[in-house]
Amino acid sequence: MQVLHDMPTSDDPHVIVSFDMVDDAGVYELDDGTMLVQTVDFFTPIVDDPYTFGRVAAVNALSDVYAMGGVPKTALNIVCFPVKTLDLAILGAILRGGAEVLARAGVALLGGHTIEDAEPKYGLSVTGIVEAEEMVTSAGVRPGDKLVLTKPLGSGVITTAMRTDQAPEGAGERVIAMMLELNRSASEAMCAVGVDACTDITGFGLLGHAHEMALVSGVGLRFFMNAIPLISGARECAEQGSVPGGSEANRLYVMPYLKIGEGISEIDVVLLADAQTSGGLLIAVPPEREQDLLDELRARDVHAAVTIGEVVEGRVGEMELVA
Ligand code: CO
Ligand code: CO
Ligand code: CO
């Protein structure tokens, strides 16, 4: 985020990864060598059902730890809620949803904090552990690497269409299933194989997060549009104009860095820039280990496990889209 560029950075030698890099989680090394991974994420409801919202928010909050190859251990609830005007049973359902996901992920909920606010917001602060030799950051992408994505895109356009009841039949169920999948199995697969870099795909969309990864690694990227998995119904939502403001901002931000090839439509770019909630991992893997990674992901039933692009030497941060 732009305002962070002016923040003073810590000179504590225990700080291994912090906000001066592009990763969303920070890493701190304790005296005994244990590496703590810490992250926080919370947002306003993206679906109507409070229990589902709680679950999605928790899966999303754990994601940054998994993206670094870490294992989440403890969490704290962060809650904003209009306690005087909204039924507290709604808050109860949100918190039960979060707790269900933490139990599924083997994470201990230690507490939390609630403040009164006009609009509900929920998320968690999460602490995990990462093995030094398994730690993966956004940096370290190398020319020749293959780019593998683990979940289909389209949650921004579909959840926007759902708000006005314009989502195609079944798209709502599919997007919720996608958002509820933990990135744990994908993280285990990537640690088993050994990869060069990883980021999770969330608010900046595929192109926004990929651009950051390319910049910090000093490389260019090429994406194969036809290989990129989309949640069925996402294209229809984008075509009918159900595009959230965040996705449009992402598209405008990445436009100067795009090299748009033959056969790539405006809607394609909208979909690749779509702001995701609880999206998958984008993993840069050396070509000789690409098949191992795909095999490990598929063996763990990861939602989508596909090679969607490759790393090139071109202009730093540039992203070429080919059909
Ligand atoms: Co995050
Ligand atoms: Co992230
Ligand atoms: Co308190």
XYZ file of C-alpha atoms and ligand atoms in Angstrom:
326
model
C 0.000 0.000 0.000
C 1.301 3.433 -0.977
C 1.122 5.104 2.473
C 3.345 2.372 3.919
C 6.263 3.571 1.826
C 6.871 6.412 4.264
C 6.743 4.248 7.396
C 9.982 3.841 9.310
C 11.308 0.275 8.998
C 12.588 -1.653 11.995
C 16.337 -2.207 12.390
C 15.690 -5.185 14.728
C 17.791 -8.020 13.216
C 15.048 -10.500 14.222
C 12.713 -8.978 11.615
C 13.043 -11.255 8.577
C 10.083 -10.044 6.478
C 8.099 -6.847 7.070
C 5.932 -4.363 5.176
C 8.897 -2.889 3.312
C 8.694 -6.026 1.169
C 5.440 -6.821 -0.634
C 4.341 -9.810 1.443
C 1.154 -9.416 3.487
C 2.508 -11.376 6.425
C 5.578 -10.502 8.464
C 8.189 -12.904 9.811
C 10.042 -12.535 13.111
C 12.811 -14.859 14.288
C 12.927 -15.724 17.992
C 16.272 -16.310 19.755
C 15.909 -20.095 19.452
C 15.517 -19.798 15.668
C 11.732 -20.260 15.604
C 10.207 -18.092 12.862
C 6.877 -16.479 13.715
C 4.586 -15.507 10.821
C 2.016 -12.839 11.663
C -0.815 -11.389 9.625
C -4.178 -9.640 9.980
C -7.135 -9.398 7.628
C -10.741 -8.255 8.110
C -13.501 -6.862 5.907
C -17.196 -6.083 5.478
C -19.640 -8.913 4.604
C -19.270 -10.201 1.047
C -22.184 -12.663 1.316
C -25.583 -12.304 3.034
C -25.396 -15.349 5.287
C -23.478 -14.406 8.488
C -22.176 -17.922 9.182
C -20.795 -18.174 5.631
C -19.278 -14.703 5.943
C -17.518 -15.747 9.171
C -16.103 -18.836 7.505
C -14.894 -16.972 4.394
C -13.272 -14.247 6.517
C -11.387 -16.844 8.552
C -10.201 -18.825 5.516
C -9.036 -15.543 3.991
C -7.241 -14.443 7.180
C -5.244 -17.693 7.346
C -4.202 -17.432 3.710
C -1.173 -15.154 4.087
C 0.430 -17.638 6.506
C -0.095 -20.505 4.056
C 1.272 -18.360 1.193
C 4.583 -18.136 3.064
C 4.764 -21.897 3.609
C 3.817 -21.469 7.260
C 1.476 -23.313 9.610
C -1.032 -21.092 11.486
C -1.171 -21.797 15.228
C -3.171 -19.119 17.055
C -5.707 -16.414 16.175
C -7.573 -13.449 17.652
C -10.987 -12.244 16.453
C -11.346 -8.657 15.216
C -14.985 -7.554 15.267
C -16.838 -4.342 14.383
C -20.590 -4.625 14.947
C -23.628 -2.331 15.400
C -24.421 -3.937 18.772
C -27.397 -1.638 19.464
C -29.194 -1.996 16.147
C -28.418 -5.461 14.767
C -29.485 -8.793 16.293
C -26.594 -10.256 18.286
C -27.520 -13.686 16.895
C -25.986 -12.445 13.623
C -22.704 -11.748 15.375
C -22.928 -15.172 17.019
C -23.271 -16.800 13.595
C -20.287 -14.876 12.197
C -18.112 -15.941 15.136
C -19.273 -19.565 14.915
C -18.291 -19.546 11.251
C -14.813 -18.278 12.106
C -14.437 -20.822 14.897
C -15.471 -23.684 12.603
C -12.690 -22.807 10.144
C -10.073 -22.430 12.875
C -11.013 -25.867 14.245
C -10.743 -27.322 10.723
C -7.306 -25.707 10.311
C -6.084 -26.773 13.766
C -5.698 -23.161 14.912
C -6.381 -22.163 18.546
C -8.607 -19.117 19.049
C -7.098 -17.195 21.971
C -9.499 -14.254 22.180
C -10.367 -11.096 20.323
C -11.855 -7.643 20.550
C -15.160 -6.061 19.502
C -15.970 -2.400 18.901
C -19.256 -0.781 17.979
C -19.426 0.313 14.368
C -22.245 1.134 11.941
C -21.187 -1.530 9.458
C -20.213 -5.081 10.540
C -16.637 -6.136 9.873
C -14.937 -9.371 10.804
C -11.540 -10.961 10.469
C -8.632 -12.286 12.441
C -5.088 -11.652 13.446
C -3.199 -14.909 12.919
C 0.159 -16.150 14.160
C 1.931 -19.151 12.681
C 5.296 -20.843 12.504
C 7.407 -21.329 9.388
C 10.475 -23.522 8.961
C 13.399 -21.399 7.709
C 14.097 -23.747 4.779
C 10.388 -23.824 3.796
C 9.764 -20.069 3.964
C 8.471 -18.701 0.653
C 8.099 -14.989 -0.130
C 6.961 -12.945 -3.141
C 10.565 -12.279 -4.098
C 12.779 -14.881 -5.773
C 10.873 -15.359 -9.023
C 13.372 -16.332 -11.753
C 13.210 -16.199 -15.565
C 12.093 -19.595 -16.852
C 9.908 -20.303 -13.802
C 6.382 -21.544 -14.467
C 3.435 -19.815 -12.782
C 0.890 -22.123 -11.192
C -2.497 -20.972 -9.844
C -4.502 -23.018 -7.307
C -8.028 -21.510 -7.415
C -10.163 -20.126 -10.249
C -10.758 -16.363 -10.554
C -14.016 -14.416 -10.512
C -15.104 -13.995 -6.882
C -15.279 -10.190 -7.178
C -17.573 -10.061 -10.203
C -19.761 -12.951 -8.997
C -20.283 -11.643 -5.436
C -21.093 -8.237 -6.949
C -23.707 -9.825 -9.230
C -25.125 -11.748 -6.238
C -25.920 -8.459 -4.484
C -28.390 -7.561 -7.212
C -29.546 -11.142 -7.817
C -27.895 -11.141 -11.238
C -25.485 -14.042 -10.767
C -25.970 -16.968 -13.172
C -27.541 -20.159 -11.805
C -25.168 -21.983 -9.459
C -22.443 -19.324 -9.573
C -23.151 -18.315 -5.961
C -22.595 -21.853 -4.673
C -19.437 -22.224 -6.761
C -17.891 -18.957 -5.567
C -18.617 -19.809 -1.930
C -17.050 -23.256 -2.327
C -13.967 -21.568 -3.803
C -13.700 -18.989 -1.008
C -14.123 -21.662 1.700
C -11.201 -23.778 0.509
C -8.202 -23.346 2.802
C -4.890 -22.731 1.038
C -3.384 -25.288 3.438
C -3.171 -28.205 0.990
C -1.714 -25.958 -1.713
C 0.861 -24.701 0.793
C 1.802 -28.253 1.827
C 2.211 -29.204 -1.832
C 4.471 -26.247 -2.527
C 6.620 -26.977 0.549
C 6.906 -30.637 -0.456
C 8.226 -29.677 -3.897
C 10.285 -26.562 -3.143
C 9.357 -23.438 -5.120
C 10.890 -20.025 -5.845
C 8.106 -17.652 -4.743
C 4.440 -17.437 -3.840
C 1.696 -14.916 -3.138
C -1.983 -15.353 -2.410
C -4.450 -13.716 -4.790
C -6.738 -11.332 -2.926
C -7.796 -7.684 -3.283
C -5.293 -6.644 -5.978
C -6.446 -9.453 -8.251
C -4.205 -11.814 -10.217
C -2.564 -9.024 -12.225
C -2.013 -6.698 -9.244
C -0.386 -9.347 -7.056
C 1.583 -10.790 -9.979
C 2.880 -7.332 -10.877
C 4.163 -6.782 -7.322
C 5.832 -10.180 -7.399
C 7.481 -9.365 -10.739
C 8.678 -5.936 -9.571
C 10.254 -7.165 -6.354
C 11.914 -10.053 -8.216
C 13.120 -7.932 -11.169
C 11.411 -9.967 -13.910
C 8.577 -9.820 -16.458
C 5.684 -12.274 -16.722
C 3.672 -13.876 -19.511
C 0.151 -15.242 -18.959
C -1.721 -17.706 -21.172
C -5.320 -16.407 -21.082
C -6.915 -19.638 -22.273
C -5.248 -21.600 -19.463
C -6.464 -19.333 -16.664
C -9.283 -20.995 -14.691
C -12.434 -18.912 -14.140
C -15.342 -19.787 -11.881
C -18.154 -20.765 -14.226
C -20.439 -17.720 -14.570
C -17.703 -15.153 -13.888
C -17.425 -14.085 -17.522
C -21.190 -13.475 -17.767
C -21.033 -11.338 -14.607
C -18.177 -9.240 -16.032
C -19.987 -8.899 -19.378
C -23.145 -7.592 -17.702
C -21.028 -4.998 -15.862
C -21.104 -6.466 -12.337
C -17.578 -5.210 -11.671
C -16.656 -4.042 -8.141
C -14.843 -0.711 -7.722
C -11.718 -2.445 -6.429
C -11.425 -4.541 -9.590
C -11.759 -1.477 -11.811
C -9.062 0.290 -9.758
C -6.800 -2.769 -10.162
C -7.329 -2.742 -13.925
C -6.426 0.934 -14.217
C -3.366 0.392 -12.012
C -1.914 -2.481 -14.057
C -2.810 -1.154 -17.540
C 0.562 0.637 -18.074
C 2.394 -2.644 -17.390
C 0.321 -4.807 -19.740
C 1.320 -5.987 -23.190
C -1.964 -7.178 -24.625
C -1.666 -9.849 -27.312
C -3.847 -10.849 -30.248
C -7.291 -12.141 -29.234
C -7.301 -10.756 -25.687
C -10.539 -8.863 -24.997
C -11.305 -6.060 -22.596
C -13.431 -8.496 -20.561
C -10.414 -10.824 -20.277
C -8.424 -8.002 -18.667
C -11.346 -7.165 -16.344
C -11.422 -10.805 -15.184
C -7.658 -11.008 -14.624
C -7.759 -7.790 -12.583
C -10.836 -8.855 -10.589
C -10.389 -8.290 -6.842
C -10.528 -11.696 -5.161
C -11.661 -12.666 -1.692
C -9.916 -15.726 -0.282
C -8.332 -16.508 -3.650
C -5.715 -19.145 -4.374
C -1.940 -19.187 -4.394
C 0.133 -18.017 -7.366
C 3.320 -20.074 -7.235
C 6.540 -19.588 -9.230
C 8.209 -22.973 -9.666
C 11.392 -23.917 -11.566
C 10.376 -25.679 -14.822
C 12.007 -28.971 -13.807
C 9.704 -29.150 -10.772
C 6.507 -27.896 -12.467
C 5.056 -31.388 -13.014
C 5.914 -32.438 -9.441
C 4.051 -29.412 -8.124
C 0.979 -30.074 -10.294
C 1.014 -33.745 -9.184
C 1.319 -32.806 -5.495
C -1.510 -30.256 -5.785
C -3.815 -32.709 -7.581
C -2.999 -35.477 -5.092
C -4.313 -33.139 -2.381
C -7.510 -32.282 -4.323
C -6.607 -28.620 -4.663
C -9.438 -26.705 -6.410
C -7.582 -25.783 -9.597
C -3.981 -26.721 -10.226
C -2.904 -25.264 -13.519
C 0.078 -23.608 -15.135
C -1.151 -20.198 -16.259
C 2.049 -18.485 -17.312
C 5.809 -18.199 -17.189
C 8.516 -15.809 -16.115
C 10.451 -13.894 -18.765
C 13.441 -11.592 -18.769
C 11.599 -8.641 -20.421
C 10.926 -5.250 -18.893
C 10.721 -5.486 -15.096
C 7.112 -5.693 -13.923
C 5.691 -5.996 -17.428
C 2.969 -8.586 -17.967
C 2.265 -9.967 -21.419
C -1.164 -11.501 -22.018
C -1.353 -14.071 -24.804
C -4.411 -16.066 -25.865
Co -3.923 -10.454 3.457
Co -1.878 -11.878 0.811
Co -10.248 -5.826 24.529
